Short mmCIF file of C-alpha atoms and ligand atoms in Angstrom, two decimals:
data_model
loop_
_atom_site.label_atom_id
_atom_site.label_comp_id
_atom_site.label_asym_id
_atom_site.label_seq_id
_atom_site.Cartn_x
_atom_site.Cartn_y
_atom_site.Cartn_z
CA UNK A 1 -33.19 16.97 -84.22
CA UNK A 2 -31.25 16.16 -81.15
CA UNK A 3 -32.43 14.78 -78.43
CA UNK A 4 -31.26 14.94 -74.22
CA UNK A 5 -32.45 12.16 -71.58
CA UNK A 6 -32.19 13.02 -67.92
CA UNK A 7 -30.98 9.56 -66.91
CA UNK A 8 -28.86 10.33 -63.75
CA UNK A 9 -31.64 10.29 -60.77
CA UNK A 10 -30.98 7.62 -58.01
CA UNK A 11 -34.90 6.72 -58.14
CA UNK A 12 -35.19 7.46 -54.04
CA UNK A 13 -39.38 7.78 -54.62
CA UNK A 14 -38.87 4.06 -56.32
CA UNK A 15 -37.28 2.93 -53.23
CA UNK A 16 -35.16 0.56 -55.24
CA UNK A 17 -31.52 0.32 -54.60
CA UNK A 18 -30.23 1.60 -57.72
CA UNK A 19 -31.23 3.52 -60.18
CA UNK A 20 -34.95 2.91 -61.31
CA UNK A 21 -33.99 3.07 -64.99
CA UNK A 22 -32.15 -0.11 -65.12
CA UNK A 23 -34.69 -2.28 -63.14
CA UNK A 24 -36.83 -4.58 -65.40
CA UNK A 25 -39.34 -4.16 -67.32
CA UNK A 26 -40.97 -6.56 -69.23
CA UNK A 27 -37.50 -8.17 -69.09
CA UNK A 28 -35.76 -5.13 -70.32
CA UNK A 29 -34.15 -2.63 -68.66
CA UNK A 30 -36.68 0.62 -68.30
CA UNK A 31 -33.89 2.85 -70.62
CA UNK A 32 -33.93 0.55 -72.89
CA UNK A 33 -37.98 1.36 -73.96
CA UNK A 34 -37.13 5.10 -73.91
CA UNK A 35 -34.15 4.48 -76.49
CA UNK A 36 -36.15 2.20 -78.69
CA UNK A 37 -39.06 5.02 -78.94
CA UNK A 38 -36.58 7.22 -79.52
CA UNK A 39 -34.56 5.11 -82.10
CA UNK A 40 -37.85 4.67 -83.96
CA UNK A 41 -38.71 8.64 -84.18
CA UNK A 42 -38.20 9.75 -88.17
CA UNK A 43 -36.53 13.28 -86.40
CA UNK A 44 -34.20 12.59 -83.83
CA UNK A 45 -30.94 11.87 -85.14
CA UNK A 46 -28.73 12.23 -82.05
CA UNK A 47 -29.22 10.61 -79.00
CA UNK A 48 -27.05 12.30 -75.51
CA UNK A 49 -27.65 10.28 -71.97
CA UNK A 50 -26.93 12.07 -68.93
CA UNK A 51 -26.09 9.71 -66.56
CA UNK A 52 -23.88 8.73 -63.59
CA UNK A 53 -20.35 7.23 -64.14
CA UNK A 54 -21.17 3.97 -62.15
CA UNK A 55 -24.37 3.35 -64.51
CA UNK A 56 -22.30 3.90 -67.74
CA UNK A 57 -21.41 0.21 -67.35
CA UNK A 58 -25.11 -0.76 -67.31
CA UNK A 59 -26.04 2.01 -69.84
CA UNK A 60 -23.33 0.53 -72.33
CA UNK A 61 -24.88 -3.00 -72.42
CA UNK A 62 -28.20 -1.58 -72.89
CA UNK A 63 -26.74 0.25 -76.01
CA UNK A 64 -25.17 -2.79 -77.33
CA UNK A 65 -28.07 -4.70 -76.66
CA UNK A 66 -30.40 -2.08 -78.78
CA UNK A 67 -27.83 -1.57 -81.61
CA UNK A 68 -29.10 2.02 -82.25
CA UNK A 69 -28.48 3.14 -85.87
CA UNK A 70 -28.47 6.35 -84.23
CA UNK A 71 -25.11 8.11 -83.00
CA UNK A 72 -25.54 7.90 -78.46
CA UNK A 73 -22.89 10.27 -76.03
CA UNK A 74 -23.46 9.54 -72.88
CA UNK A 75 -22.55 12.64 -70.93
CA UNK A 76 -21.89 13.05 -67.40
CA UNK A 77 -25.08 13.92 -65.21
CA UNK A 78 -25.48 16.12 -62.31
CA UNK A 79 -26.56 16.19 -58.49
CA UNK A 80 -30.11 17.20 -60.00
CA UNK A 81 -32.09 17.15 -63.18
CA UNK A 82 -31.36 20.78 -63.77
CA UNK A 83 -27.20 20.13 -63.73
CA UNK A 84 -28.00 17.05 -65.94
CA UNK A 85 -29.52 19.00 -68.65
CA UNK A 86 -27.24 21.85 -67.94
CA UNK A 87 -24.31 19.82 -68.56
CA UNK A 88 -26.42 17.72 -71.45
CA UNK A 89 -27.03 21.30 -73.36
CA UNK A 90 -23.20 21.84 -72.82
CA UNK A 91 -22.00 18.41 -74.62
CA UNK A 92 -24.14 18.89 -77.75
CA UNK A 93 -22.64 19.17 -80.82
CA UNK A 94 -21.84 22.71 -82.04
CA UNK A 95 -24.54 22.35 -84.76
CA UNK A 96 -27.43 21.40 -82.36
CA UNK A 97 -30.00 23.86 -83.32
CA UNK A 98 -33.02 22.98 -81.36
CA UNK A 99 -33.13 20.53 -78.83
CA UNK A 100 -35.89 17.60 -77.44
CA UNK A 101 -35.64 17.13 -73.86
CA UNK A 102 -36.90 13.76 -72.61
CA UNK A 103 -36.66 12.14 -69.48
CA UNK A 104 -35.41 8.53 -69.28
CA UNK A 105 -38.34 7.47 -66.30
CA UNK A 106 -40.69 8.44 -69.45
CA UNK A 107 -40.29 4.85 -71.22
CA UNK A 108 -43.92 4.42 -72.79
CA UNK A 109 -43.80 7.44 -74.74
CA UNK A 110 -44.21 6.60 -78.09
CA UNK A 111 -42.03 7.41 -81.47
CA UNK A 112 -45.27 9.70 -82.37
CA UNK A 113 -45.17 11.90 -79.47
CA UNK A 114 -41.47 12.68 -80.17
CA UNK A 115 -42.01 13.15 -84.57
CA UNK A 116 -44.94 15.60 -83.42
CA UNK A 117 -42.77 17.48 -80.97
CA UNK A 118 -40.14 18.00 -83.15
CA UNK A 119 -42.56 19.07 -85.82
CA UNK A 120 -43.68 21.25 -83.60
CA UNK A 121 -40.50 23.00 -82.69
CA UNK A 122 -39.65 23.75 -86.19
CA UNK A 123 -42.36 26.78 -85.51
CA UNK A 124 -41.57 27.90 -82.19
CA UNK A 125 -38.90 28.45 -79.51
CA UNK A 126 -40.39 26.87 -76.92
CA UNK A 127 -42.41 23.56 -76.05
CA UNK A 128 -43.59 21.18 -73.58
CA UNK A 129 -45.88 17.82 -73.87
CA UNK A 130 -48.62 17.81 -71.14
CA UNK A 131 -52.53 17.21 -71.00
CA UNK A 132 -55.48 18.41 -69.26
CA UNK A 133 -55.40 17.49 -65.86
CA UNK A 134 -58.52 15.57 -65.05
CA UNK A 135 -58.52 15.74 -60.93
CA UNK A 136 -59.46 18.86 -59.08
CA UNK A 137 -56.41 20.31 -58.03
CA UNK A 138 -56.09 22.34 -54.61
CA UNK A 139 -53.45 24.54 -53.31
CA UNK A 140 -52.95 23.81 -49.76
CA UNK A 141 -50.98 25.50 -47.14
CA UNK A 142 -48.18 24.28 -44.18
CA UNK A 143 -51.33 22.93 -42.06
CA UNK A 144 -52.69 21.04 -44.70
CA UNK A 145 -55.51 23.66 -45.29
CA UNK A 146 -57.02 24.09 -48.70
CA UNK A 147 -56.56 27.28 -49.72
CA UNK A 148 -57.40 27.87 -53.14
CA UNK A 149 -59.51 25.65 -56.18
CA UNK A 150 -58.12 26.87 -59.39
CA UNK A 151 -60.07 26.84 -62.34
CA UNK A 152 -59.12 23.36 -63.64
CA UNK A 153 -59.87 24.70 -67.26
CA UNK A 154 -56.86 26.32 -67.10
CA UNK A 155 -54.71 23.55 -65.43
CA UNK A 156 -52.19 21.02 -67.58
CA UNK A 157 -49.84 18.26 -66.40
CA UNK A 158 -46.11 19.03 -67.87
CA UNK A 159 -44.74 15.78 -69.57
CA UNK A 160 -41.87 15.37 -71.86
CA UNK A 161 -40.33 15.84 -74.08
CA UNK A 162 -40.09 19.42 -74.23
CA UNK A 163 -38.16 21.51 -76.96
CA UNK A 164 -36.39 24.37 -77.03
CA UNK A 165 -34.00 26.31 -79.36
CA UNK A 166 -30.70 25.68 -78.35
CA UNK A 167 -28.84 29.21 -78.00
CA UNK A 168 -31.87 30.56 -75.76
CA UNK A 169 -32.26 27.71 -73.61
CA UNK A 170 -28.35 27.46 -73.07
CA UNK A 171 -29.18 31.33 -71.95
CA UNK A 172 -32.16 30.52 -69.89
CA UNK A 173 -29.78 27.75 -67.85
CA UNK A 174 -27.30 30.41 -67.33
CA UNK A 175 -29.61 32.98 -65.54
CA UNK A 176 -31.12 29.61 -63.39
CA UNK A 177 -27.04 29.33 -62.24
CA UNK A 178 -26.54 32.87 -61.49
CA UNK A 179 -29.48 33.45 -59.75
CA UNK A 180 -30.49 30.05 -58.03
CA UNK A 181 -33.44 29.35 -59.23
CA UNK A 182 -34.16 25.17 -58.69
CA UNK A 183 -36.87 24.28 -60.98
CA UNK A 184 -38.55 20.94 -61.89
CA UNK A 185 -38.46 21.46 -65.79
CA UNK A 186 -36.61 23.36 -68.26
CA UNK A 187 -39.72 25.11 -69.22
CA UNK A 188 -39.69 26.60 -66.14
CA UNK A 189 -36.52 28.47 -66.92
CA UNK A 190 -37.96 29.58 -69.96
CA UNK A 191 -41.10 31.10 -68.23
CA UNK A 192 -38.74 32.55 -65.63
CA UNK A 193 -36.70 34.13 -68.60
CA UNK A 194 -40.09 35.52 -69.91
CA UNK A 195 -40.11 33.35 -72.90
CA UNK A 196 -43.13 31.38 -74.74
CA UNK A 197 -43.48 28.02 -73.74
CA UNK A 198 -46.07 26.06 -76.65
CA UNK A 199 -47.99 23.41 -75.64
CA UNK A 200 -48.16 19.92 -77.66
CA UNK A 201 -51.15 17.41 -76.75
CA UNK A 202 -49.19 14.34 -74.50
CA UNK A 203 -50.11 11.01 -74.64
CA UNK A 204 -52.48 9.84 -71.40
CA UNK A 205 -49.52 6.67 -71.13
CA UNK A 206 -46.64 9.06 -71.28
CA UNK A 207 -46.44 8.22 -67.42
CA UNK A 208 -43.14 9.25 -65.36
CA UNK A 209 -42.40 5.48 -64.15
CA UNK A 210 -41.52 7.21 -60.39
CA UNK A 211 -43.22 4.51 -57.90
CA UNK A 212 -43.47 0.76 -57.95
CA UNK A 213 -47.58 1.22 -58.59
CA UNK A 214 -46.00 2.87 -61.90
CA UNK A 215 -43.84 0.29 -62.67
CA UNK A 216 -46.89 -2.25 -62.62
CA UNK A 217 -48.78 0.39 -64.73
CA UNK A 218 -46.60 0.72 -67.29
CA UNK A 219 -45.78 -3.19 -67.54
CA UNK A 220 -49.92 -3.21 -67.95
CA UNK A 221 -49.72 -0.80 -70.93
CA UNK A 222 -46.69 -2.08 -72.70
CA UNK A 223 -48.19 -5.89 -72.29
CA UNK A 224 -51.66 -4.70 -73.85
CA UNK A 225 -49.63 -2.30 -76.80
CA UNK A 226 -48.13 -5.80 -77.60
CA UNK A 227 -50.84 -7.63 -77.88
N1 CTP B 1 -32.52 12.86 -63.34
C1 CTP B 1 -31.25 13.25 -63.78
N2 CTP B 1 -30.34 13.75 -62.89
C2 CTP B 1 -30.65 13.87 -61.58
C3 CTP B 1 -31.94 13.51 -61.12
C4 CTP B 1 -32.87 13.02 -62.04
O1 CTP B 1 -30.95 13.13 -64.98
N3 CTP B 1 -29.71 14.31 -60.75
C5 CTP B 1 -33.46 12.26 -64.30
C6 CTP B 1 -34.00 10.90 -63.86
O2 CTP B 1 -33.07 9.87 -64.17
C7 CTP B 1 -35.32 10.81 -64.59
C8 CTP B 1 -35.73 12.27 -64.77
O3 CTP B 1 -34.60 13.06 -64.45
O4 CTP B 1 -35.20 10.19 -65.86
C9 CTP B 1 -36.93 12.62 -63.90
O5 CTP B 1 -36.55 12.50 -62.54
P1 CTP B 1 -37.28 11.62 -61.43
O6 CTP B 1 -38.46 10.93 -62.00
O7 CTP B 1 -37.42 12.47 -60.23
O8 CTP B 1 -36.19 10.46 -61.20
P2 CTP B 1 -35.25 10.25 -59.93
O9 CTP B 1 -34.66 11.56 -59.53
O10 CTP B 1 -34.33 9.14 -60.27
O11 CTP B 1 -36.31 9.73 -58.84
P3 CTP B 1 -36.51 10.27 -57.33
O12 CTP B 1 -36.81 11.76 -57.46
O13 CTP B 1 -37.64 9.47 -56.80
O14 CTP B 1 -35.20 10.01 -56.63
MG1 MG B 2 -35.97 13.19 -58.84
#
């Protein structure tokens, strides 16, 4: 199975002044935890990083530094998530059937959560990683009045990775161009393009390191998974 990381955001929400994936944790770069997951997963046997050409410096020591047995691209990343993957999905190799989709700011994911994805979307077309949401979500409007409670039975947090077969999703990227849709995910494409999305029980630690209050988090986690 091959396998895309989103690695070209500037981590503005992290307020850090480069990008949050190479700041340290737990005296290794954050990539570097996504990679070793990934390295460790029995199904992915490709590895692309979309990233931005002044990181690829930064991104190669982390790779010699791991010594993946796995074969790593990195591949030029976009303005936004959406172009990274788009241009991800266009530097896989020809015989890239389906495709895990896992962003790089996800570093405690573990080598389970990708084997069960990828399991998973031997059976399907579609897939995302979430969980039940466990606050009460409300939708509010410009003046900060609630307007709605939906039913929170119904209500899961997206997480990656997320799978897709290749050809469709390559198609589903192609209508987002054309018509301008921006979207958060690539599921979201794929429910635009009216296709099923499946969803795989995430891991309650599968955080998106996107603050500093994460970063301390997920140094919390990784120091008790050692222990
Ligand atoms: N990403 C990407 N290309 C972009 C923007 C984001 O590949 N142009 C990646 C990030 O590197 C990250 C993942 O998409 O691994 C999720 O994005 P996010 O958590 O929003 O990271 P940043 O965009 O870096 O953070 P911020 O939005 O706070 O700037
Ligand atoms: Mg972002």
């Amino acid at each position: 199975m091959h396998l895309l990381i989103p690695a070209a955001g500037s981590g503005r929400r992290m307020g850090s002044q480069r990008n949050k994936l190479l700041l340290s944790l737990l005296g290794k770069p954050l990539l570097s935890w996504t990679l070793a997951a990934a390295e460790d997963s029995q199904h992915i046997s490709w590895i692309g990083i979309m990233g931005q050409k002044e990181d690829f410096p930064d991104f190669q020591a982390i790779l010699v530094d791991l010594s993946l047995t796995k074969p790593v691209e990195l591949i030029q990343g976009g303005a936004t998530r959406q172009e990274s993957v788009y241009n991800g999905l266009q530097a896989l190799p020809p015989d890239a059937d389906r495709v895990l989709i896992h962003d790089g700011a996800r570093c405690l994911a573990t080598p389970d959560l990708f084997d069960r994805s990828a399991e998973a979307l031997l059976g399907c077309q579609g897939l995302i990683v979430a969980i039940p949401v466990k606050d009460t979500i409300k939708v509010v409007d410009e003046s900060r009045i609630v307007r709605d409670t939906p039913d929170r039975s119904n209500l899961w947090a997206a997480q990656t990775p997320q799978g897709f077969e290749v050809k469709l999703l390559k198609q589903c990227h192609a209508e987002g161009r054309e018509k301008g849709w921006e979207v958060t995910d690539d599921a979201a494409l794929f429910e635009k393009c009216g296709l099923p999305v499946r969803i795989v029980e995430g891991e309650e630690t599968n955080l998106k390191v996107t603050t500093p209050v994460d970063l301390s988090v997920a140094e919390f986690i990784l120091r008790q998974r050692n222990k």
